[in-house]
PDB file of C-alpha atoms in Angstrom:
ATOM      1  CA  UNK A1077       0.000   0.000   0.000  1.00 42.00           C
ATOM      2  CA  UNK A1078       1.434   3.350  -0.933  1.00 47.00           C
ATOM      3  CA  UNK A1079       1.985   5.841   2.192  1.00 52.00           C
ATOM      4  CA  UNK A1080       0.606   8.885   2.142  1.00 54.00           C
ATOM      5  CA  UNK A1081       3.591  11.697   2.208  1.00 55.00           C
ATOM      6  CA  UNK A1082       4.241  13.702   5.403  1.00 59.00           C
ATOM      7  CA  UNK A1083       2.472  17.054   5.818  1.00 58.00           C
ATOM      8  CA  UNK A1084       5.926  18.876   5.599  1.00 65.00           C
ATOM      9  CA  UNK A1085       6.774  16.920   1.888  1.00 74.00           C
ATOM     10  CA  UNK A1086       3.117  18.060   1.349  1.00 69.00           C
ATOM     11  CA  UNK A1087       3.704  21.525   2.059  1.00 69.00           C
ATOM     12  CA  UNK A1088       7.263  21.465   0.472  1.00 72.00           C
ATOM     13  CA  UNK A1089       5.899  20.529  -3.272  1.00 76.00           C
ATOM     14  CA  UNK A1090       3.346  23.201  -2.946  1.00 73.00           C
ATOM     15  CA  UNK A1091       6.098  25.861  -2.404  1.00 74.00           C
ATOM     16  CA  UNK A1092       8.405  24.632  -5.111  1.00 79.00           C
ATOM     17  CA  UNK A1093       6.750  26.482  -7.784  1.00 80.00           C
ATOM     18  CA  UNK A1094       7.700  29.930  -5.727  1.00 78.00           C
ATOM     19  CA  UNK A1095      11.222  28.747  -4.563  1.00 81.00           C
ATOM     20  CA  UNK A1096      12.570  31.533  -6.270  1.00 84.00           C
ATOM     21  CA  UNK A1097      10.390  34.359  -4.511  1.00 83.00           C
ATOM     22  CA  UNK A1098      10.950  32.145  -1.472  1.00 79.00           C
ATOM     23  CA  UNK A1099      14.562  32.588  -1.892  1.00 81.00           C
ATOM     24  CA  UNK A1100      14.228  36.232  -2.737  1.00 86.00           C
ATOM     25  CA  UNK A1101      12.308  37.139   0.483  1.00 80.00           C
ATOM     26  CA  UNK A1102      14.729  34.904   2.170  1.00 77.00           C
ATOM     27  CA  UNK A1103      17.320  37.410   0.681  1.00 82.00           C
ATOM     28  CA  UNK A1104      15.565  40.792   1.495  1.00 84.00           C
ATOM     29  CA  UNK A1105      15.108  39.418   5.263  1.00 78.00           C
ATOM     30  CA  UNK A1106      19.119  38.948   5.673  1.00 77.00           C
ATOM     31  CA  UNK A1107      18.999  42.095   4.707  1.00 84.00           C
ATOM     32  CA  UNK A1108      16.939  43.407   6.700  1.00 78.00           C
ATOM     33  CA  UNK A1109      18.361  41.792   9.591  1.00 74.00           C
ATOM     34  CA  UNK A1110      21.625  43.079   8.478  1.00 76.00           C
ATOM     35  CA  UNK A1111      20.660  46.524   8.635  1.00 81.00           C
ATOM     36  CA  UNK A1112      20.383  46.287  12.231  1.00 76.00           C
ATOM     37  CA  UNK A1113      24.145  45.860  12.819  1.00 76.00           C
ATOM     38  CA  UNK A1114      25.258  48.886  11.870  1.00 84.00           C
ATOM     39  CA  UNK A1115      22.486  50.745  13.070  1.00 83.00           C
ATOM     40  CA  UNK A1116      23.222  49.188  16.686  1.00 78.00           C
ATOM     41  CA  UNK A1117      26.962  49.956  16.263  1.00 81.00           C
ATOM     42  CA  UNK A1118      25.906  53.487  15.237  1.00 83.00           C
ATOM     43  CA  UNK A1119      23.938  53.872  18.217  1.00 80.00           C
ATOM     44  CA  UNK A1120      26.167  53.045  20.393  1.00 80.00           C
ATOM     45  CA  UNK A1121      29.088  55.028  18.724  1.00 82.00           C
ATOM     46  CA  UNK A1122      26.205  58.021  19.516  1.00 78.00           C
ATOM     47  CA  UNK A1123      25.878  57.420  23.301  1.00 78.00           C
ATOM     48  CA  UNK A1124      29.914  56.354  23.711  1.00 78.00           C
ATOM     49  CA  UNK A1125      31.455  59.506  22.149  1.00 78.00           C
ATOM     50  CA  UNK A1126      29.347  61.647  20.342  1.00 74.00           C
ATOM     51  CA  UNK A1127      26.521  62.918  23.125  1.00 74.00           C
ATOM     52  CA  UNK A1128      29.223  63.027  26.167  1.00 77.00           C
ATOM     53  CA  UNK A1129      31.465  65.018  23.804  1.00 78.00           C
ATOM     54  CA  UNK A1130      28.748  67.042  22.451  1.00 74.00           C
ATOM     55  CA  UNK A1131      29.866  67.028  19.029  1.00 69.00           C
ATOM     56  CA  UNK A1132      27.152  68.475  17.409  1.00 75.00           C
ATOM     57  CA  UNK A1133      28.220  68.104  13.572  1.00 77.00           C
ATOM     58  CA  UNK A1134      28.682  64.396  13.982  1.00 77.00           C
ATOM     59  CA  UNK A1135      25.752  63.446  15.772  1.00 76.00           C
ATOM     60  CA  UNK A1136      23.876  65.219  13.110  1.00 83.00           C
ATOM     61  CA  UNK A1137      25.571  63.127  10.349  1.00 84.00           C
ATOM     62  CA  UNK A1138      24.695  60.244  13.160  1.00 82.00           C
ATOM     63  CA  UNK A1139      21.179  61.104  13.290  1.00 83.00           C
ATOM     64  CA  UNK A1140      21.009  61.449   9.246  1.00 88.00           C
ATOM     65  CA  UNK A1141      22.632  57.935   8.625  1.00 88.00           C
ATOM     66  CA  UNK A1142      20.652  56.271  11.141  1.00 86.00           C
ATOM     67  CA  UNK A1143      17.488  57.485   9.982  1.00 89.00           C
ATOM     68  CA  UNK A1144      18.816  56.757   6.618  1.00 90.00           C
ATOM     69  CA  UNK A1145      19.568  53.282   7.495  1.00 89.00           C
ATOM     70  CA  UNK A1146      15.765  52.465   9.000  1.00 86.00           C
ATOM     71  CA  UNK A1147      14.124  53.649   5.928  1.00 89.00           C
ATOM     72  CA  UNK A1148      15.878  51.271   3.958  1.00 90.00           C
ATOM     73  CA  UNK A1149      14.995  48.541   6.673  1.00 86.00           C
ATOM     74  CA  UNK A1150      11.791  49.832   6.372  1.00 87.00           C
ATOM     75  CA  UNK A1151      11.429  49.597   2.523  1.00 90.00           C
ATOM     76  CA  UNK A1152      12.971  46.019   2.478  1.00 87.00           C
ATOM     77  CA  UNK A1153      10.261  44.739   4.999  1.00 82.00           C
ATOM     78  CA  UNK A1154       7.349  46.557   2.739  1.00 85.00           C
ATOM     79  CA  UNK A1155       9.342  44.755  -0.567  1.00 87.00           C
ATOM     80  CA  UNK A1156       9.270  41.355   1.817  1.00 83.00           C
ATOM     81  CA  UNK A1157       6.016  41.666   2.432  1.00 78.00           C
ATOM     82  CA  UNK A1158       4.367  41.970  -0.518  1.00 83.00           C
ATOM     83  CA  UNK A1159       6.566  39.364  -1.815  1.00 84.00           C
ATOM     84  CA  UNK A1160       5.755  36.865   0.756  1.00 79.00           C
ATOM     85  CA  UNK A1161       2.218  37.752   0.290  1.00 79.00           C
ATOM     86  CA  UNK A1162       2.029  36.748  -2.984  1.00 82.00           C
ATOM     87  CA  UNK A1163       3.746  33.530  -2.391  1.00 82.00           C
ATOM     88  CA  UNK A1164       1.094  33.077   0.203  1.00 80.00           C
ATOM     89  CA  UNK A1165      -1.755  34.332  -1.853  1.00 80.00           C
ATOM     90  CA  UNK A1166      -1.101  31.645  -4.853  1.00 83.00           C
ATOM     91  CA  UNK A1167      -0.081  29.108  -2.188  1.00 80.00           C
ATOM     92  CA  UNK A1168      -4.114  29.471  -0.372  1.00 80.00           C
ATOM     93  CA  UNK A1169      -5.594  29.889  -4.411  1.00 83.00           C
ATOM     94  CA  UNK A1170      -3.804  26.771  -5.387  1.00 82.00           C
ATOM     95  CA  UNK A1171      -5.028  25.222  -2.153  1.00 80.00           C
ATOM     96  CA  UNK A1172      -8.457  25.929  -2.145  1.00 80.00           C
ATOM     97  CA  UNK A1173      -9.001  25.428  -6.031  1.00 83.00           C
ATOM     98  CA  UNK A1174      -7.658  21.219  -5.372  1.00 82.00           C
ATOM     99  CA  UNK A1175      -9.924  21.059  -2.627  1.00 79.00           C
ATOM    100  CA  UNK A1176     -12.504  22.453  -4.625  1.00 80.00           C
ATOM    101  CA  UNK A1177     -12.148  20.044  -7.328  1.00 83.00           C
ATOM    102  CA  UNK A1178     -11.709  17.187  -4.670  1.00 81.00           C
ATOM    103  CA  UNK A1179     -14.901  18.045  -3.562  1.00 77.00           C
ATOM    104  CA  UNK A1180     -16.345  17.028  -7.027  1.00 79.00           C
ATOM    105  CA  UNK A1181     -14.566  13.502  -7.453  1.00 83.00           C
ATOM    106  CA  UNK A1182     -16.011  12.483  -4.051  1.00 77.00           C
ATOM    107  CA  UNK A1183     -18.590   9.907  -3.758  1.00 81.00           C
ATOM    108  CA  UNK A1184     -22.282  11.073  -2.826  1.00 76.00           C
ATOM    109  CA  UNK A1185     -22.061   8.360   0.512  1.00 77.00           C
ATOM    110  CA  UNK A1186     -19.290  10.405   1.895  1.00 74.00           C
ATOM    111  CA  UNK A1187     -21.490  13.563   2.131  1.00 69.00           C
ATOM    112  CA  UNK A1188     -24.196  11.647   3.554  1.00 68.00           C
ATOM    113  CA  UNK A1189     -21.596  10.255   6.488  1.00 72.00           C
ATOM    114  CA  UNK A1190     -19.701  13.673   6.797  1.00 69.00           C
ATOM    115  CA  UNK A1191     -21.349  15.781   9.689  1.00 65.00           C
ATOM    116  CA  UNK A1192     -22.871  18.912   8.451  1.00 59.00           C
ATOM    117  CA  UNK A1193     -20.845  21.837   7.196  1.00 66.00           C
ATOM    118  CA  UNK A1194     -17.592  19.815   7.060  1.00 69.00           C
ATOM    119  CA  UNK A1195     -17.064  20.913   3.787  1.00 70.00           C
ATOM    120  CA  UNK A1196     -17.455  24.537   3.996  1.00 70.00           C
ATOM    121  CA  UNK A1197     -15.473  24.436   6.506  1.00 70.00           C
ATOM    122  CA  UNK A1198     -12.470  23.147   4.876  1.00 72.00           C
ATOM    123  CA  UNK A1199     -13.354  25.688   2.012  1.00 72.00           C
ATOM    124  CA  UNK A1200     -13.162  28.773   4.040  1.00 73.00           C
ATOM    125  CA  UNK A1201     -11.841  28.471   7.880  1.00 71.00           C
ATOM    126  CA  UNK A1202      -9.800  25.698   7.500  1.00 72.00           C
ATOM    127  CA  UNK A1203      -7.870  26.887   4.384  1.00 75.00           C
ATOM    128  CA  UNK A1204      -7.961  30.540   5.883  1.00 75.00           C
ATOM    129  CA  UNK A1205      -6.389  29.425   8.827  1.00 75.00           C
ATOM    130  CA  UNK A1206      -3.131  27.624   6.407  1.00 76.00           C
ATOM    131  CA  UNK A1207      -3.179  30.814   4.931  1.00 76.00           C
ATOM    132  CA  UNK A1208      -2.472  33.199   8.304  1.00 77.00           C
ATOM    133  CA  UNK A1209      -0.029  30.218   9.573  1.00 76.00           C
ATOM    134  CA  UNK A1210       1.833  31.014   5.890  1.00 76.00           C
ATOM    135  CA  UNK A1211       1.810  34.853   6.460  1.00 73.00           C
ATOM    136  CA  UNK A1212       2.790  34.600   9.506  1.00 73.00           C
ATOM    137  CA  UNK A1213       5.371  32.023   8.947  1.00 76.00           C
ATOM    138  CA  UNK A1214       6.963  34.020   5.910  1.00 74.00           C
ATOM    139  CA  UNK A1215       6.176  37.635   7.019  1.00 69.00           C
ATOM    140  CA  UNK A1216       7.482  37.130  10.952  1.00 68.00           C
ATOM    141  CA  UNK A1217       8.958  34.749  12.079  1.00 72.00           C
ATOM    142  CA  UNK A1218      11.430  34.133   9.633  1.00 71.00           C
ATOM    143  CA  UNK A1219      12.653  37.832   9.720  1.00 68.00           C
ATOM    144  CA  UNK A1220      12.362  37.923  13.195  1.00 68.00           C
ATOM    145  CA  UNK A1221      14.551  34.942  13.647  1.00 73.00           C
ATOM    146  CA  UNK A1222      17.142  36.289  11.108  1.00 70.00           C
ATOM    147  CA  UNK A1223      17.095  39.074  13.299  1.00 66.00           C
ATOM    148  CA  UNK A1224      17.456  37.893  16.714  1.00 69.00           C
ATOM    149  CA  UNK A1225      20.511  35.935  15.497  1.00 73.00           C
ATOM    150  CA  UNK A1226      22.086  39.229  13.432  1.00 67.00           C
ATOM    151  CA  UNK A1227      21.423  41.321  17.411  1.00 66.00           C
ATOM    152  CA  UNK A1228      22.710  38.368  18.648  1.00 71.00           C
ATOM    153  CA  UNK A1229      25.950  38.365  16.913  1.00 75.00           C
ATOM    154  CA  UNK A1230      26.568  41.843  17.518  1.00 68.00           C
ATOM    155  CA  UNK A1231      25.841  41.157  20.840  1.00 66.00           C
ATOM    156  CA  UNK A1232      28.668  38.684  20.903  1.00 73.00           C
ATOM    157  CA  UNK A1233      31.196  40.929  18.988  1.00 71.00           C
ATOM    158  CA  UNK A1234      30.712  43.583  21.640  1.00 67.00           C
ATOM    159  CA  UNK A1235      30.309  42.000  24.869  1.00 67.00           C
ATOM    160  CA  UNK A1236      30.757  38.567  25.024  1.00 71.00           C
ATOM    161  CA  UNK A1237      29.839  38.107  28.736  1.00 71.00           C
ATOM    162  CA  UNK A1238      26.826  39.246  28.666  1.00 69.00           C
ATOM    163  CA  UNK A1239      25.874  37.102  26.219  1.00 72.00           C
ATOM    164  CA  UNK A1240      27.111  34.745  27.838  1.00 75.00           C
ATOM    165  CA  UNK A1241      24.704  35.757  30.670  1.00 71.00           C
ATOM    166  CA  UNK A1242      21.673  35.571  28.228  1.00 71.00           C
ATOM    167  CA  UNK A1243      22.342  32.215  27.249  1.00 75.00           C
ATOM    168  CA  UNK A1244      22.489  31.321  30.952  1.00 75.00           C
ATOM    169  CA  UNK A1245      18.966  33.188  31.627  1.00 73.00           C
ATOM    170  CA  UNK A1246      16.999  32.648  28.187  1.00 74.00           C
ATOM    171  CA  UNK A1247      16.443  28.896  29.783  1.00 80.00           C
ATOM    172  CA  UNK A1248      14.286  30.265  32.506  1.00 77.00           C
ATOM    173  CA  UNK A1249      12.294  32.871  30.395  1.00 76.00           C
ATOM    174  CA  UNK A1250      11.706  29.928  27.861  1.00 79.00           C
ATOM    175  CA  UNK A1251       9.961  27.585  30.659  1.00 83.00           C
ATOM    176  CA  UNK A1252       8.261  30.184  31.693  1.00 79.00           C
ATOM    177  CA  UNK A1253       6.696  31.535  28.829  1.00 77.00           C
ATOM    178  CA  UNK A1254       6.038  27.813  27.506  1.00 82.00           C
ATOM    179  CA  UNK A1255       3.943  27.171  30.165  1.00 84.00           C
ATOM    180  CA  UNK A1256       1.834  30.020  29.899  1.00 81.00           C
ATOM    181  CA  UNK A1257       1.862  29.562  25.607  1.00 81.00           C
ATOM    182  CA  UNK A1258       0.475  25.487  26.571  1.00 85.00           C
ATOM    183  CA  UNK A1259      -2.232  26.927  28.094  1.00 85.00           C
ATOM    184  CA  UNK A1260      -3.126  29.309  25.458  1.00 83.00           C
ATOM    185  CA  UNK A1261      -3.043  26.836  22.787  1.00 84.00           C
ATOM    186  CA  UNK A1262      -5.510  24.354  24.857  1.00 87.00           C
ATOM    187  CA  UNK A1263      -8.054  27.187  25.660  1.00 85.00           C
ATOM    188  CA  UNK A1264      -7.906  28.347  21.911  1.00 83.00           C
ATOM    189  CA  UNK A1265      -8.348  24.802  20.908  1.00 84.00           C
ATOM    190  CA  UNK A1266     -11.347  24.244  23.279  1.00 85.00           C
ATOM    191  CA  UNK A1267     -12.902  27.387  22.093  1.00 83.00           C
ATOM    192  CA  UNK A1268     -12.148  26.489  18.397  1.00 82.00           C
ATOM    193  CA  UNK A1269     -14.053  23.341  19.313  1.00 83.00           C
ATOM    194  CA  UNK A1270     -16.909  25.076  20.913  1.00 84.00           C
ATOM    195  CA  UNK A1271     -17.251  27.389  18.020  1.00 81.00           C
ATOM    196  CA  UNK A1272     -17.083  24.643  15.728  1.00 78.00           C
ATOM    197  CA  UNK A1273     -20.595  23.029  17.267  1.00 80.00           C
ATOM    198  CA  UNK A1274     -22.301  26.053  17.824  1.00 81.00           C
ATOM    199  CA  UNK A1275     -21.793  27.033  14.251  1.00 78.00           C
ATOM    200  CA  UNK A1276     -22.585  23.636  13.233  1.00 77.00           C
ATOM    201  CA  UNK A1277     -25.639  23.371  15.327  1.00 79.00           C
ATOM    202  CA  UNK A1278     -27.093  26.631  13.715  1.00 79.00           C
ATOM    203  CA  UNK A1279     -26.586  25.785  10.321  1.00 76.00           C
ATOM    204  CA  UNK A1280     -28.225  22.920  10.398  1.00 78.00           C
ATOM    205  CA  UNK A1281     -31.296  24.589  12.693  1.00 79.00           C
ATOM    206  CA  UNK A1282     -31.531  27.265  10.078  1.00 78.00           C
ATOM    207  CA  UNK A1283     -31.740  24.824   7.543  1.00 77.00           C
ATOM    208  CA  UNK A1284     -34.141  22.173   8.984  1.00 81.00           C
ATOM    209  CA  UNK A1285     -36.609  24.812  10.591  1.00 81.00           C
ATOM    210  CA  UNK A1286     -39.273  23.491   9.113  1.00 82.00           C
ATOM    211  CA  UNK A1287     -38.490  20.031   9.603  1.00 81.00           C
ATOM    212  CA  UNK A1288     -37.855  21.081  13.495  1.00 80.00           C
ATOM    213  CA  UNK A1289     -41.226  22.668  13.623  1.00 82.00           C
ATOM    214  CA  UNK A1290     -43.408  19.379  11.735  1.00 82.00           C
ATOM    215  CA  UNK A1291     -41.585  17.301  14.690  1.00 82.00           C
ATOM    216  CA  UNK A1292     -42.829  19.687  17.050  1.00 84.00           C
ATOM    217  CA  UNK A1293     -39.370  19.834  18.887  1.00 84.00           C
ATOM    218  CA  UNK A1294     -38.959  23.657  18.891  1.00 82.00           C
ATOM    219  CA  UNK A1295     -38.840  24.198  22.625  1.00 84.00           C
ATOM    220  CA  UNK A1296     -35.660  21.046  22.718  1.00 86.00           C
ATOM    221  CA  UNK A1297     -33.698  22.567  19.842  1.00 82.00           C
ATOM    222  CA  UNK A1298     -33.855  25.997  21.700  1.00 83.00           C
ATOM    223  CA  UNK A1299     -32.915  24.761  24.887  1.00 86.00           C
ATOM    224  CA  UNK A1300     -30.314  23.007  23.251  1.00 85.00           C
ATOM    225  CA  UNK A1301     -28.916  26.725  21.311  1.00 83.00           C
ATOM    226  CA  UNK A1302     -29.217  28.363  24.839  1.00 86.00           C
ATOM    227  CA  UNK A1303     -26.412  25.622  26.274  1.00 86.00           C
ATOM    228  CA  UNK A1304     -24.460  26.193  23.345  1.00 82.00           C
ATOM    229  CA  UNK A1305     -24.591  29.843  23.109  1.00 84.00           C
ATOM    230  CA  UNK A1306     -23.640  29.412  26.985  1.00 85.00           C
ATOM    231  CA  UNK A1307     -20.669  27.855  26.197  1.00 83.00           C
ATOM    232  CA  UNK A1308     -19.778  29.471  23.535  1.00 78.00           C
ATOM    233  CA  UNK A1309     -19.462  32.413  26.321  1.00 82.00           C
ATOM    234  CA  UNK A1310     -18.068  30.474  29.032  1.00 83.00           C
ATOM    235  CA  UNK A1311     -15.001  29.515  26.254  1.00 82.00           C
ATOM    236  CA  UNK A1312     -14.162  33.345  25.238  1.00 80.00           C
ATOM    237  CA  UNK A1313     -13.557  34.553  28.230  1.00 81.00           C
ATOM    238  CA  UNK A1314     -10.617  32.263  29.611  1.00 82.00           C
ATOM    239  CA  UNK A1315      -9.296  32.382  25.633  1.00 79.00           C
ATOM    240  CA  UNK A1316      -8.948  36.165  26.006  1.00 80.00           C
ATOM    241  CA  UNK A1317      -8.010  36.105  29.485  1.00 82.00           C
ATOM    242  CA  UNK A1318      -4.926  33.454  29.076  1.00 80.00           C
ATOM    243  CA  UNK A1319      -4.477  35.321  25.583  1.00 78.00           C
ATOM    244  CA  UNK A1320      -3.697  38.769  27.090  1.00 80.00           C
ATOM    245  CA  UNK A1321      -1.594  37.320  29.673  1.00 81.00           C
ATOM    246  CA  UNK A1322       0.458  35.920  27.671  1.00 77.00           C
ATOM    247  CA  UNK A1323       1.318  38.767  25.503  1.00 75.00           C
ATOM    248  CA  UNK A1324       2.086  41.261  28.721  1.00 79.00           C
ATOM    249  CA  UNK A1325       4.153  37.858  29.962  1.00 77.00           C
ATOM    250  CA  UNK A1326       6.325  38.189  27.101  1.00 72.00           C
ATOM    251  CA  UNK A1327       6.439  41.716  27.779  1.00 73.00           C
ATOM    252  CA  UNK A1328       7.773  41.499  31.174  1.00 76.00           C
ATOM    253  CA  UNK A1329      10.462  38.538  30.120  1.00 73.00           C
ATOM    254  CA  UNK A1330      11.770  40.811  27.647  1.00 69.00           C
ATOM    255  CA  UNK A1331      12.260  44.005  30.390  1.00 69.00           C
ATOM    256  CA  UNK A1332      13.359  41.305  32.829  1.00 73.00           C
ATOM    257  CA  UNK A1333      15.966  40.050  30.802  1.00 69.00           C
ATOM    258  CA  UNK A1334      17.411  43.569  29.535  1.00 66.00           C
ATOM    259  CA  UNK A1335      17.424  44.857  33.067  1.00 70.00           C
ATOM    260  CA  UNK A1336      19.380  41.615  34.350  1.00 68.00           C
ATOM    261  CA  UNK A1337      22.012  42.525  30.870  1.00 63.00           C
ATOM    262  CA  UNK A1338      21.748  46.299  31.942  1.00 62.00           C
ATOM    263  CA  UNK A1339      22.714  45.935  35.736  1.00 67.00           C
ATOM    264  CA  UNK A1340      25.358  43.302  34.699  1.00 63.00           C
ATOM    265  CA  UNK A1341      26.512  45.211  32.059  1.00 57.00           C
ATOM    266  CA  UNK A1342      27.323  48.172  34.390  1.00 55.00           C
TER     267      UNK A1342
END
């Protein structure tokens, strides 16, 4: 029997058409990243010599090339972008047009055995869903990766201890935050769930009204859309709860962690 290939093969021979804008952005995001080493070094020549000296004509040239030096980081993220978003855009078309035609070559029993909406589903959230993981996969993490490591370098060149002392710390911040990020992921799941029922429920309510009202069952099905509109409540709020505290977690790491390098650094 012939195995299926992995999901990451899959995903691999959908992207091979756009290896070469792959490989572009790739490009344009090493250069972005790059940008931020001599803007770093420039920064710090600024608050080394140029402000306690208060040399006026240089730190305007300073200013001027720094600026100079974020636009351009600037328009390489906007090229990036737009480039990753069309890889992104074909890579959701090309997606959604196969399971479109897969829908066709189907057999009737499946529909009859597949619970209700399934295939809209896969049509428009599901496929939506691919598409956001691919933006975001393309448009941040990969240049904010290829950034961390290009800070990271610099961080190295110019004081090795205290990254050094990162290294040592970054373990704790990581445990930290993955606890917190487990618990996010299970309450979005749970609500993803819930949503997935109630919408399913109401679909098929809208659709069988009159089929609900010759059984005489009215009073059951709306008991039934109370509980799940109930739930449907009692899922959002942990969600956004766990969501927000998660982002001002991060937030705290990061100040954490650059006061510990500040004091140290001292």
């Amino acid at each position: 029997m012939k195995s299926r290939p992995s999901l990451t093969r899959q995903l691999a021979q959908r992207l091979r058409p756009q290896f070469g804008r792959l490989l572009l952005g790739l490009l344009l995001a090493l250069v972005q990243s790059g940008l931020a080493v001599p803007i770093a070094l420039l920064l710090r020549w600024a608050f080394d010599v140029a402000i306690p000296q208060r040399e006026t004509g240089p730190l305007i040239g300073l200013g001027l090339a720094i600026l100079a030096l974020r636009a351009t980081s600037s328009l390489v993220a906007c090229l990036g972008h737009n480039l990753n978003l069309g890889v992104t855009r074909r890579f959701s078309m090309q997606l959604r047009q196969d399971l479109l035609d897969k829908v066709f070559s189907l057999p009737r029993a499946y529909y009859q055995k597949a619970r209700p909406g399934l295939v809209q589903d896969l049509l428009t959230l599901e496929t939506e869903r691919v598409d956001t993981l691919m933006q975001a996969l393309l448009a941040q993490v990969l240049p904010s990766t290829l950034l961390s490591l290009a800070l990271a370098l610099v961080l190295v060149a110019l004081e090795s201890k205290l990254f050094l002392v990162m290294l040592l710390v970054w373990p704790v911040t990581w445990i930290v935050n993955e606890f917190f990020r487990r618990r996010v992921v299970t309450a979005t799941r749970h609500y993803n769930e819930v949503m997935r029922r109630y919408g399913v429920h109401f679909r098929w309510l809208v659709s069988s009204l009159d089929f609900v009202r010759t059984l005489n069952v009215e009073s059951t099905e709306i008991e039934r859309g109370h509980g799940l509109i109930q739930e449907h409540n009692q899922a959002v709020r942990p969600m956004s709860t766990l969501n927000m505290t998660y982002l001002q977690l991060q937030t705290v790491l990061l100040a954490s962690l650059s006061l510990v390098v500040l004091l140290l650094g001292l």
